[in-house]
Structures are given as structure tokens and as C-alpha cells.
JSON list of C-alpha atoms in Angstrom, two decimals:
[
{"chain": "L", "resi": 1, "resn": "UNK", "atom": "CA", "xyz": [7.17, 6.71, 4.97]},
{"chain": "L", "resi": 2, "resn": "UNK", "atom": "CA", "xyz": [7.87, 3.38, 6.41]},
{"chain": "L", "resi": 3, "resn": "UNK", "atom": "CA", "xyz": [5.90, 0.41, 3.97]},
{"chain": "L", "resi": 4, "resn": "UNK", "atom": "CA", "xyz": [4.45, -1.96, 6.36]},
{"chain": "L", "resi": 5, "resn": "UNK", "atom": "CA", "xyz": [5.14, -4.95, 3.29]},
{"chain": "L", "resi": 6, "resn": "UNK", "atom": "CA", "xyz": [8.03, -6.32, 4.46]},
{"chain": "L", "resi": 7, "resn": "UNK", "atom": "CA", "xyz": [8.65, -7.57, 0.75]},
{"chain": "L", "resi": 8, "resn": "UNK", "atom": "CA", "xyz": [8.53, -3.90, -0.28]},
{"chain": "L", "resi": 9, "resn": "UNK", "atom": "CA", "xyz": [10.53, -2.49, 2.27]},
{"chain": "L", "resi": 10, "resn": "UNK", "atom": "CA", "xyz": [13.60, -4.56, 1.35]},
{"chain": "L", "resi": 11, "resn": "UNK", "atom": "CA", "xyz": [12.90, -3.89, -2.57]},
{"chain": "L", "resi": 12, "resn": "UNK", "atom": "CA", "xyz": [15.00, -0.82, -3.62]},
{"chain": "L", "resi": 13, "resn": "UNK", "atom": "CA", "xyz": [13.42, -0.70, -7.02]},
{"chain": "L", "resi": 14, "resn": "UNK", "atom": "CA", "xyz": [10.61, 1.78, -7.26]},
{"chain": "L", "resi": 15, "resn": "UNK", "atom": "CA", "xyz": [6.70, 0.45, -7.24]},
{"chain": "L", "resi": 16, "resn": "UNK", "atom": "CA", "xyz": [3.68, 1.69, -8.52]},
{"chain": "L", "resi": 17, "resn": "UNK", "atom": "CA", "xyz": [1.07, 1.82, -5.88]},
{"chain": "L", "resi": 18, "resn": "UNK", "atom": "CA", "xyz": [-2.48, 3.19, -5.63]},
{"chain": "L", "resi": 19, "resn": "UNK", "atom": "CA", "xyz": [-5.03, 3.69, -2.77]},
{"chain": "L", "resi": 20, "resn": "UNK", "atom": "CA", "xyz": [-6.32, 6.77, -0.60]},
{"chain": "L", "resi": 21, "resn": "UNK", "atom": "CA", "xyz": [-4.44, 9.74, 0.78]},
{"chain": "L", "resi": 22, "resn": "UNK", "atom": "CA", "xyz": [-6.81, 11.89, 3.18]},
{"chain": "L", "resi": 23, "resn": "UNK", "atom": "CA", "xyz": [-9.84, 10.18, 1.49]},
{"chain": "L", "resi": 24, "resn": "UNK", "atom": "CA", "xyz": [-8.70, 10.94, -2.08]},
{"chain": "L", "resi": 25, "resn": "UNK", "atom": "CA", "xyz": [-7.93, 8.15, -4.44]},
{"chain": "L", "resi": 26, "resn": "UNK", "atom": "CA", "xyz": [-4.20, 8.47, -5.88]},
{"chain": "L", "resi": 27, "resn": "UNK", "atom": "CA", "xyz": [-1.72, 6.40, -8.01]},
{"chain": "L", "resi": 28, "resn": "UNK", "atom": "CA", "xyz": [1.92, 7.27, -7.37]},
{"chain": "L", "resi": 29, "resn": "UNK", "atom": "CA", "xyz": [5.34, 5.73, -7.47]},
{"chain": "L", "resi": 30, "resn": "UNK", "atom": "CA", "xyz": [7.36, 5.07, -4.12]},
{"chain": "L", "resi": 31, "resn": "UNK", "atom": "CA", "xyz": [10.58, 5.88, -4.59]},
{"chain": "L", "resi": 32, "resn": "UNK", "atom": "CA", "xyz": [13.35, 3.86, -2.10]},
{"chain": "L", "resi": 33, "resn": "UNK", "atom": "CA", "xyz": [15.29, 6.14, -0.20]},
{"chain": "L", "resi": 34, "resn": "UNK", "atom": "CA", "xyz": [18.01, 3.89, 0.18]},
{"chain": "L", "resi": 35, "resn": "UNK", "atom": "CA", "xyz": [17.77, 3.62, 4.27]},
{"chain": "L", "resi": 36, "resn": "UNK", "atom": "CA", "xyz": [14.84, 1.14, 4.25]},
{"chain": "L", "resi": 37, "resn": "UNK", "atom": "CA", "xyz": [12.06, 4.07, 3.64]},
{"chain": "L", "resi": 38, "resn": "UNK", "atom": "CA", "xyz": [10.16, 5.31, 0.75]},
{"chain": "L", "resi": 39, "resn": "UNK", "atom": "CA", "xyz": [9.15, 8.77, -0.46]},
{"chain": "L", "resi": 40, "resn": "UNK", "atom": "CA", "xyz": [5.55, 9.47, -1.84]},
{"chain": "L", "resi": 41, "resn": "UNK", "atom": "CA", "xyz": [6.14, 11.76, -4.27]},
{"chain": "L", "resi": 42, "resn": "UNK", "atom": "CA", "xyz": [2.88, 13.14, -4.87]},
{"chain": "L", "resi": 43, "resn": "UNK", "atom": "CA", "xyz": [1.31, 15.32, -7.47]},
{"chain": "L", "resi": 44, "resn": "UNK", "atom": "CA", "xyz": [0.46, 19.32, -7.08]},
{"chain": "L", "resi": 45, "resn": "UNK", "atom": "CA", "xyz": [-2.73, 19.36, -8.32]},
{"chain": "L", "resi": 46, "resn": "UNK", "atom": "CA", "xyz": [-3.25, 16.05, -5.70]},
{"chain": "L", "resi": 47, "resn": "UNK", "atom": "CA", "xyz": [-1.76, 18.29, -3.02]},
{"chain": "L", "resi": 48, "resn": "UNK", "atom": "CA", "xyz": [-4.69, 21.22, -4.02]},
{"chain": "L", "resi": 49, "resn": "UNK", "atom": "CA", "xyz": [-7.26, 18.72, -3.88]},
{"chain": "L", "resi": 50, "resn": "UNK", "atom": "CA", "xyz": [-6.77, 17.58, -0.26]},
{"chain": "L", "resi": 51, "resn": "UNK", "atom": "CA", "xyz": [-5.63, 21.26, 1.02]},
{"chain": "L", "resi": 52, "resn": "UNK", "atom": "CA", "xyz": [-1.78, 20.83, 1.80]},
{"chain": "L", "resi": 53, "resn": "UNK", "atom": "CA", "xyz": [1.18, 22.97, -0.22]},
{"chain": "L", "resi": 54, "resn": "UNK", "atom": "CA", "xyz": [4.06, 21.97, 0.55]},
{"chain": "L", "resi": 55, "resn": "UNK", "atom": "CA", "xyz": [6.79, 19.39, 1.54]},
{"chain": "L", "resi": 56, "resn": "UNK", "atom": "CA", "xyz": [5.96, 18.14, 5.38]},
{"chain": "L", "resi": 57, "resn": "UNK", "atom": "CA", "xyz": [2.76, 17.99, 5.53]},
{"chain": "L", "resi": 58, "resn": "UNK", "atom": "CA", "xyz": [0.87, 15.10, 7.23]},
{"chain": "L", "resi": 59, "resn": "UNK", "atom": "CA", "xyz": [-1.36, 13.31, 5.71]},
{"chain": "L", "resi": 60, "resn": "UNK", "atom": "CA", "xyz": [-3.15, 9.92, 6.22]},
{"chain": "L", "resi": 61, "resn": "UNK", "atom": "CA", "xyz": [-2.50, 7.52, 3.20]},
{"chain": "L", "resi": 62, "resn": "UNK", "atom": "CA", "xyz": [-4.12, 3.99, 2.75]},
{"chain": "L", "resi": 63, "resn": "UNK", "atom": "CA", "xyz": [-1.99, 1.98, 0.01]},
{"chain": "L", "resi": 64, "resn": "UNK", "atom": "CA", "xyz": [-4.74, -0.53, -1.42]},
{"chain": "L", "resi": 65, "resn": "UNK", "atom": "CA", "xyz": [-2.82, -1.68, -4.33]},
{"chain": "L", "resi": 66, "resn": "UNK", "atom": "CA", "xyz": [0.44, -2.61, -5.73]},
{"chain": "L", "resi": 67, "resn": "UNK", "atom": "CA", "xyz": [1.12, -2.47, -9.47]},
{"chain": "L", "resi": 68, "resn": "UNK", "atom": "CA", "xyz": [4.62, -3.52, -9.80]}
]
């Protein structure tokens, strides 16, 4: 995913971050890919709740909050 923070974007440190992913509330650590993106890693039982299963799958995600 592409941050739309400009100051995160350019950070290639990990942050914690928290908000919404298809309506569900989540806390999860983006992880710099090294080319200016992030991954979302996000958690299977998260993944369960909002009916996807596996690696691909779109969802909508609101970040509301950074924690580091």
C-alpha cells in the first residue's frame, strides 16, 4: 500500500498504526518494503472477521492513528 503521509512514506523504519480495515477496527505494524511502499501485515483471525483468506485480497483500510 502506498501511505498518503509523506513523512511516513520516506521513513523505512516500521510504525505502529491503528484505524479501520472494511469497517473493523485493527492495530498493525507497516512494514517498509524498501521501494517507497508498505505492507499491512495483518492478522488471521482479522482476515476471518472481515471474510478474506488469503494474500491479495482487497480491502478498504482507513489508518486513523499513528503510534510510533
Amino acid at each position: 500500500m502506498t501511505v498518503p503521509d509523506p513523512r511516513t512514506s520516506r521513513n523505512e523504519a516500521a510504525g505502529e498504526v491503528g484505524g479501520t480495515i472494511d469497517g473493523h477496527p485493527f492495530n498493525a505494524t507497516l512494514m517498509p518494503s524498501g521501494e517507497g511502499r508498505h505492507w499491512l501485515p495483518l492478522k488471521i483471525a482479522l482476515c476471518k472477521l472481515i471474510g478474506k483468506d488469503g494474500a491479495g485480497a482487497e480491502v478498504t483500510v482507513h489508518l486513523e492513528q499513528r503510534f510510533s
